Amino acid sequence: MPVPKPHPALTPPMGWNSWNTFGPKVTEADVRGTADFFVEHGLRDLGYHYLVIDDFWEADQRVDGRLTWNPETFPGGIPALADYLHERGLKLGIYSCCGTHTCGGKPGSYRYEEIDARTFAEWGVDYLKYDGCFHPPGADMKQSYRRMGQALRNSGRDIVYSLCNWGLGDVWTWGGQVGGHLWRTTGDIQDNWNSIVKIGFRAQKELAPYAAPGRWNDPDMLVVGMRGKGNAEVIHGHEGQGCTDDEYRSHFALWCLLAAPLMIGCDVRRMDEVAAGILSNRALIAVNQDPLGIQATCIGAHRNVEAWAKPLADGSIAAGLFNLGPGPQKTAPLAWETLGLPETTACCVTELFTGEVRGRWTRCYSSGEIPSHGCEVLRIVPQPA
């Protein structure tokens, strides 16, 4: 009896995507340099495995009916780039679109699904981000995504399938049915706090039932470390500014609690120590990669502080207290009742950004002061009676 293949996305995919920083100017050298950094600075060993080339890797026209790469920006070709990543223990992701053209006007995969999937497999691609631009009016987008999902299954290679139709048609209700492993739930993220609140804290609140191992809600890439630099569409009027350190911490913490894909969007070769520390937090990554695959839900609010929580496979609970308000919050409570714990249960509480053990608590935990747009992220471990 043949041994079944492992599922390619039983935990949320982790990696990097070129769009936030490089946009239409991405080059082979950028991807190779990022791969080298991932290996040399430990990001690969933390689980960041996929390097995804977004739009504009393509030539302007198909050749003999097949997609090919832009020889000026990717002179070595995509197969050689895939080999380069694979030799370093990394995986290559690529971009296409379910329409006649990509969002940047390059050839799309509409009605070319089988040949494009075979091409990607032959090149050694491990991940496909499949966008939704220029889909023919009147055509069924769900069926277009289904055709590519089937084509990828027919290709003979395990390829993670990322649906990027910005949440249209409540894609979370059917993304898994068409072969998707993850699906974007909103429009594009930007490097500012309002965008993080809208996409993360608001748009994800009702979507937890649709997440499970191998099936992930995707609130878009991380903006941690961008500092208002990069693709103009992502910084969008916040050039040279971006989010604060506290906002980046809250952004990363929420994505980890949501079991969201963790796709770095900054130029890692130029990120500062604060951003590197956030993205390298092993305790939070463990929460994100927890094998139960449960997406956190908002379990309550105290003034401007929202509490989000999820159970973990070892019986502990991960919880975040997020101050969405304009000023600091001196303290915020987290009652055991909201976590589904008996009031008398003694729990050991550890803050995951600092690693500080906050001691044993019963009935309710009380936070320290939480700065504006900052957070506390906790691992709550019930103790034996």
Coordinates of C-alpha atoms in Angstrom, one line a residue:
M1 CA 0.0 0.0 0.0
P2 CA 1.5 3.4 -0.9
V3 CA 2.4 5.7 1.9
P4 CA 0.1 8.8 1.9
K5 CA 1.8 12.1 1.1
P6 CA 2.0 14.6 4.0
H7 CA -0.4 17.5 3.7
P8 CA 1.5 20.5 2.5
A9 CA -0.1 23.0 4.9
L10 CA -1.2 21.4 8.1
T11 CA 0.1 24.5 9.9
P12 CA -0.1 28.0 8.6
P13 CA 2.5 28.6 5.9
M14 CA 5.5 30.8 7.0
G15 CA 7.8 32.7 4.7
W16 CA 8.2 35.9 2.7
N17 CA 6.5 37.6 -0.2
S18 CA 8.1 40.2 -2.5
W19 CA 5.1 42.5 -3.0
N20 CA 5.2 44.7 0.1
T21 CA 8.7 45.9 -0.4
F22 CA 9.6 45.4 -4.1
G23 CA 6.2 45.5 -5.8
P24 CA 6.7 45.5 -9.6
K25 CA 10.5 45.9 -9.3
V26 CA 11.3 42.5 -7.8
T27 CA 14.4 40.7 -9.2
E28 CA 16.1 37.4 -9.0
A29 CA 18.9 39.0 -7.0
D30 CA 16.3 40.2 -4.4
V31 CA 15.0 36.6 -4.0
R32 CA 18.5 35.0 -3.8
G33 CA 19.7 37.7 -1.3
T34 CA 16.6 37.1 0.8
A35 CA 17.2 33.3 0.7
D36 CA 20.8 33.8 1.9
F37 CA 19.6 36.0 4.7
F38 CA 17.0 33.5 5.8
V39 CA 19.6 30.8 6.1
E40 CA 22.4 32.9 7.7
H41 CA 20.2 34.6 10.3
G42 CA 18.0 31.7 11.4
L43 CA 14.7 32.6 9.8
R44 CA 14.6 29.3 7.9
D45 CA 15.2 27.3 11.1
L46 CA 12.3 29.2 12.8
G47 CA 9.9 27.8 10.1
Y48 CA 10.0 30.6 7.5
H49 CA 10.3 28.3 4.5
Y50 CA 8.4 29.8 1.5
L51 CA 9.9 32.6 -0.6
V52 CA 7.0 33.8 -2.8
I53 CA 7.7 35.9 -5.9
D54 CA 4.6 38.1 -6.5
D55 CA 3.6 39.7 -9.7
F56 CA 6.0 41.0 -12.4
W57 CA 8.3 38.0 -12.6
E58 CA 6.6 37.2 -15.9
A59 CA 7.5 38.0 -19.5
D60 CA 5.0 40.2 -21.3
Q61 CA 3.8 37.3 -23.6
R62 CA 3.6 33.5 -23.5
V63 CA 6.0 31.5 -25.5
D64 CA 4.5 28.5 -27.4
G65 CA 1.5 28.8 -25.1
R66 CA 3.5 28.7 -21.9
L67 CA 4.3 31.3 -19.2
T68 CA 8.0 32.3 -19.0
W69 CA 10.0 34.7 -16.9
N70 CA 11.3 38.1 -17.7
P71 CA 14.9 37.5 -18.8
E72 CA 16.0 41.0 -17.7
T73 CA 14.9 40.7 -14.1
F74 CA 15.2 36.9 -13.7
P75 CA 18.2 36.1 -16.0
G76 CA 18.9 32.7 -14.5
G77 CA 15.3 31.5 -14.9
I78 CA 12.8 30.2 -12.4
P79 CA 13.9 26.5 -12.4
A80 CA 17.5 27.5 -11.4
L81 CA 16.1 29.8 -8.7
A82 CA 14.0 27.0 -7.4
D83 CA 17.1 24.8 -7.2
Y84 CA 18.9 27.5 -5.4
L85 CA 16.2 27.7 -2.7
H86 CA 15.8 23.9 -2.4
E87 CA 19.5 23.5 -1.9
R88 CA 19.2 25.8 1.1
G89 CA 16.2 24.0 2.6
L90 CA 13.8 26.6 1.4
K91 CA 10.7 26.5 -1.0
L92 CA 9.8 28.6 -3.9
G93 CA 6.4 30.3 -4.3
I94 CA 5.2 32.0 -7.5
Y95 CA 2.2 34.2 -8.5
S96 CA -0.4 34.0 -11.2
C97 CA -4.0 35.1 -11.7
C98 CA -7.4 33.5 -12.4
G99 CA -8.1 36.2 -15.0
T100 CA -6.9 36.8 -18.5
H101 CA -4.1 39.0 -17.1
T102 CA -2.5 39.5 -13.8
C103 CA -3.1 42.6 -11.8
G104 CA 0.0 44.1 -13.4
G105 CA -1.1 43.3 -16.9
K106 CA 1.0 40.1 -17.4
P107 CA -0.5 37.0 -19.0
G108 CA -3.0 35.4 -16.6
S109 CA -3.9 31.7 -16.3
Y110 CA -7.6 31.8 -17.3
R111 CA -8.2 28.8 -19.5
Y112 CA -4.5 27.9 -19.2
E113 CA -4.8 26.2 -15.8
E114 CA -3.5 22.8 -16.8
I115 CA -0.5 23.9 -18.8
D116 CA 0.4 26.5 -16.2
A117 CA 0.1 24.1 -13.3
R118 CA 2.3 21.6 -15.2
T119 CA 4.8 24.3 -15.9
F120 CA 5.0 25.3 -12.3
A121 CA 5.5 21.7 -11.2
E122 CA 8.2 21.2 -13.8
W123 CA 10.0 24.3 -12.6
G124 CA 10.0 23.0 -9.0
V125 CA 7.5 25.5 -7.6
D126 CA 6.1 24.7 -4.1
Y127 CA 3.5 27.5 -3.6
L128 CA 1.1 29.4 -5.8
K129 CA -0.5 32.7 -4.9
Y130 CA -3.5 33.0 -7.3
D131 CA -4.9 36.4 -7.6
G132 CA -8.3 37.6 -8.9
C133 CA -7.8 40.4 -11.3
F134 CA -9.2 40.7 -14.9
H135 CA -11.6 37.8 -14.4
P136 CA -13.9 37.8 -17.4
P137 CA -17.3 39.4 -16.6
G138 CA -20.0 36.8 -16.2
A139 CA -17.6 33.9 -15.6
D140 CA -17.8 32.0 -12.3
M141 CA -14.8 32.9 -10.2
K142 CA -15.3 29.9 -7.9
Q143 CA -15.1 27.6 -10.9
S144 CA -11.9 29.3 -12.1
Y145 CA -10.3 28.7 -8.8
R146 CA -11.6 25.1 -8.8
R147 CA -10.0 24.5 -12.2
M148 CA -6.6 25.6 -11.0
G149 CA -7.0 23.6 -7.8
Q150 CA -7.6 20.5 -9.9
A151 CA -4.8 21.3 -12.2
L152 CA -2.4 21.6 -9.3
R153 CA -3.5 18.2 -8.0
N154 CA -3.0 16.8 -11.5
S155 CA 0.5 18.3 -11.8
G156 CA 2.2 15.5 -9.8
R157 CA 3.8 18.0 -7.3
D158 CA 2.6 19.1 -3.9
I159 CA 2.0 22.8 -4.3
V160 CA 0.4 25.0 -1.6
Y161 CA -2.6 26.8 -3.1
S162 CA -3.2 30.4 -1.9
L163 CA -6.4 32.0 -3.1
C164 CA -6.2 35.8 -3.4
N165 CA -9.6 37.1 -4.3
W166 CA -9.8 39.5 -1.4
G167 CA -12.7 37.8 0.3
L168 CA -15.1 38.0 -2.5
G169 CA -18.1 35.7 -2.4
D170 CA -17.3 34.7 1.2
V171 CA -14.4 32.6 -0.1
W172 CA -13.8 31.2 3.4
T173 CA -17.0 29.1 2.9
W174 CA -15.8 27.5 -0.3
G175 CA -12.0 27.9 -0.6
G176 CA -11.3 24.5 0.8
Q177 CA -13.8 22.9 -1.5
V178 CA -11.9 24.1 -4.6
G179 CA -8.5 22.9 -3.3
G180 CA -7.3 26.0 -1.5
H181 CA -5.1 25.7 1.5
L182 CA -5.4 29.4 2.4
W183 CA -7.5 32.3 1.2
R184 CA -7.3 36.0 1.6
T185 CA -10.2 37.4 3.6
T186 CA -9.8 41.1 2.8
G187 CA -8.2 43.7 0.5
D188 CA -4.5 44.5 0.7
I189 CA -2.9 45.4 4.0
Q190 CA -1.0 48.7 4.4
D191 CA 1.7 49.8 6.8
N192 CA -0.5 51.7 9.2
W193 CA -2.5 51.0 12.4
N194 CA -5.9 51.7 10.9
S195 CA -5.3 49.0 8.3
I196 CA -4.3 46.5 10.9
V197 CA -7.4 47.2 13.0
K198 CA -9.7 47.0 9.9
I199 CA -8.2 43.8 8.5
G200 CA -7.1 42.0 11.7
F201 CA -9.3 43.0 14.6
R202 CA -12.5 43.7 12.7
A203 CA -12.6 41.5 9.5
Q204 CA -11.5 38.3 11.2
K205 CA -13.9 38.3 14.2
E206 CA -16.5 35.9 12.7
L207 CA -14.2 33.7 10.6
A208 CA -12.8 31.3 13.2
P209 CA -15.2 28.4 12.3
Y210 CA -13.6 28.3 8.8
A211 CA -10.0 27.7 9.9
A212 CA -8.6 24.3 10.5
P213 CA -5.4 22.4 9.8
G214 CA -4.8 22.7 6.1
R215 CA -7.5 25.4 5.7
W216 CA -6.4 28.9 6.8
N217 CA -8.0 32.3 6.7
D218 CA -5.4 34.8 5.4
P219 CA -5.6 38.4 6.5
D220 CA -2.6 39.3 4.2
M221 CA 1.1 39.6 4.6
L222 CA 2.9 41.0 7.6
V223 CA 4.1 44.7 7.5
V224 CA 6.4 44.3 10.5
G225 CA 9.6 46.1 9.9
M226 CA 8.6 48.0 6.8
R227 CA 8.9 51.4 8.6
G228 CA 7.0 53.1 5.8
K229 CA 9.5 52.0 3.1
G230 CA 8.7 49.9 0.1
N231 CA 6.0 49.5 -2.4
A232 CA 4.0 52.7 -2.7
E233 CA 0.7 50.8 -2.6
V234 CA 1.5 49.3 0.8
I235 CA 2.9 52.4 2.5
H236 CA 0.1 54.5 0.9
G237 CA 0.7 58.0 2.2
H238 CA 2.7 56.9 5.3
E239 CA 6.1 57.0 3.6
G240 CA 9.0 57.0 6.1
Q241 CA 6.6 56.4 9.0
G242 CA 4.7 53.2 9.1
C243 CA 3.6 51.5 12.3
T244 CA 5.2 52.0 15.8
D245 CA 7.1 49.2 17.6
D246 CA 4.0 48.6 19.8
E247 CA 1.8 48.4 16.7
Y248 CA 4.1 45.9 15.0
R249 CA 4.1 43.8 18.1
S250 CA 0.2 43.8 18.2
H251 CA 0.1 43.0 14.5
F252 CA 2.4 40.0 14.8
A253 CA 0.7 38.8 18.0
L254 CA -2.8 38.9 16.5
W255 CA -1.7 37.1 13.4
C256 CA -0.1 34.4 15.5
L257 CA -3.3 34.0 17.6
L258 CA -5.4 33.9 14.4
A259 CA -3.4 31.0 13.1
A260 CA -2.8 33.2 10.0
P261 CA -0.1 32.6 7.5
L262 CA 3.1 34.4 8.5
M263 CA 4.5 35.9 5.3
I264 CA 7.1 38.5 6.0
G265 CA 6.8 41.6 3.8
C266 CA 9.7 43.8 4.7
D267 CA 13.2 43.7 3.2
V268 CA 14.7 41.4 5.9
R269 CA 18.3 42.4 4.9
R270 CA 17.6 45.9 6.1
M271 CA 15.2 45.4 9.0
D272 CA 16.1 46.7 12.4
E273 CA 16.7 44.7 15.6
V274 CA 13.2 45.4 17.0
A275 CA 11.5 44.0 13.9
A276 CA 13.9 41.0 13.8
G277 CA 13.1 40.3 17.4
I278 CA 9.3 40.4 16.8
L279 CA 9.5 38.1 13.8
S280 CA 11.8 35.7 15.6
N281 CA 9.7 35.2 18.7
R282 CA 9.7 31.5 19.2
A283 CA 6.9 31.5 21.8
L284 CA 4.5 33.3 19.5
I285 CA 5.5 31.3 16.5
A286 CA 4.7 28.2 18.5
V287 CA 1.2 29.6 19.2
N288 CA 0.8 30.2 15.4
Q289 CA 2.0 26.7 14.5
D290 CA 0.0 24.9 17.2
P291 CA -1.2 21.6 15.7
L292 CA -4.8 22.1 16.8
G293 CA -5.0 24.9 14.2
I294 CA -7.7 26.8 16.1
Q295 CA -8.2 30.5 15.2
A296 CA -8.5 32.8 18.2
T297 CA -11.8 34.6 18.9
C298 CA -12.5 37.9 20.6
I299 CA -13.8 36.8 24.0
G300 CA -14.5 40.3 25.5
A301 CA -13.4 43.9 26.0
H302 CA -12.6 46.2 28.9
R303 CA -12.7 49.8 27.9
N304 CA -10.4 50.0 24.8
V305 CA -8.7 46.6 25.5
E306 CA -9.9 43.6 23.5
A307 CA -9.2 40.0 24.7
W308 CA -8.6 37.3 22.1
A309 CA -7.9 33.7 23.0
K310 CA -7.5 30.1 21.7
P311 CA -6.9 26.7 23.2
L312 CA -3.6 25.0 22.5
A313 CA -2.8 21.3 22.0
D314 CA -1.0 20.9 25.3
G315 CA -4.1 22.0 27.3
S316 CA -2.8 25.6 27.8
I317 CA -4.5 28.7 26.5
A318 CA -3.0 31.5 24.5
A319 CA -4.5 34.9 25.0
G320 CA -3.9 38.5 23.9
L321 CA -4.9 41.7 25.5
F322 CA -4.8 44.5 22.9
N323 CA -5.2 48.2 23.7
L324 CA -6.9 49.7 20.6
G325 CA -7.3 53.1 22.3
P326 CA -5.3 56.3 21.9
G327 CA -3.8 56.3 25.4
P328 CA -2.3 53.7 27.8
Q329 CA -4.5 51.4 29.8
K330 CA -3.3 51.0 33.4
T331 CA -4.7 47.5 33.8
A332 CA -7.0 45.1 32.0
P333 CA -8.7 42.0 33.5
L334 CA -8.9 38.6 31.9
A335 CA -11.5 36.5 33.8
W336 CA -11.2 32.7 33.8
E337 CA -14.9 32.5 33.0
T338 CA -14.3 34.0 29.6
L339 CA -11.7 31.4 29.0
G340 CA -14.0 28.5 29.9
L341 CA -12.0 27.7 33.1
P342 CA -13.5 27.1 36.5
E343 CA -12.9 30.2 38.7
T344 CA -11.0 28.1 41.3
T345 CA -8.4 26.8 38.7
A346 CA -4.9 28.0 39.5
C347 CA -3.0 28.9 36.4
C348 CA 0.6 29.9 35.7
V349 CA 0.7 32.9 33.4
T350 CA 3.7 33.8 31.2
E351 CA 4.0 36.9 29.0
L352 CA 5.3 35.8 25.6
F353 CA 7.1 38.9 24.3
T354 CA 9.2 39.2 27.4
G355 CA 9.2 35.6 28.7
E356 CA 8.3 37.0 32.1
V357 CA 6.5 34.6 34.4
R358 CA 3.6 36.6 35.9
G359 CA 2.9 34.0 38.6
R360 CA -0.1 31.9 39.7
W361 CA -3.5 33.3 39.4
T362 CA -7.1 32.2 40.2
R363 CA -10.4 33.6 38.9
C364 CA -8.9 36.4 37.0
Y365 CA -5.6 37.8 35.6
S366 CA -4.9 41.5 35.8
S367 CA -2.4 43.0 33.2
G368 CA 0.2 45.6 33.8
E369 CA 0.0 48.9 32.0
I370 CA -0.6 48.4 28.2
P371 CA 0.6 51.2 26.0
S372 CA -1.6 52.7 23.3
H373 CA -1.9 50.1 20.4
G374 CA 0.3 47.7 22.5
C375 CA -0.5 44.3 23.9
E376 CA 0.2 41.6 26.4
V377 CA 0.3 38.1 25.0
L378 CA -0.1 35.3 27.5
R379 CA 0.3 31.6 27.8
I380 CA -2.1 30.4 30.6
V381 CA -1.3 27.0 31.9
P382 CA -3.8 25.3 34.3
Q383 CA -2.1 23.7 37.3
P384 CA -2.9 20.4 38.9
A385 CA -5.4 20.7 41.8

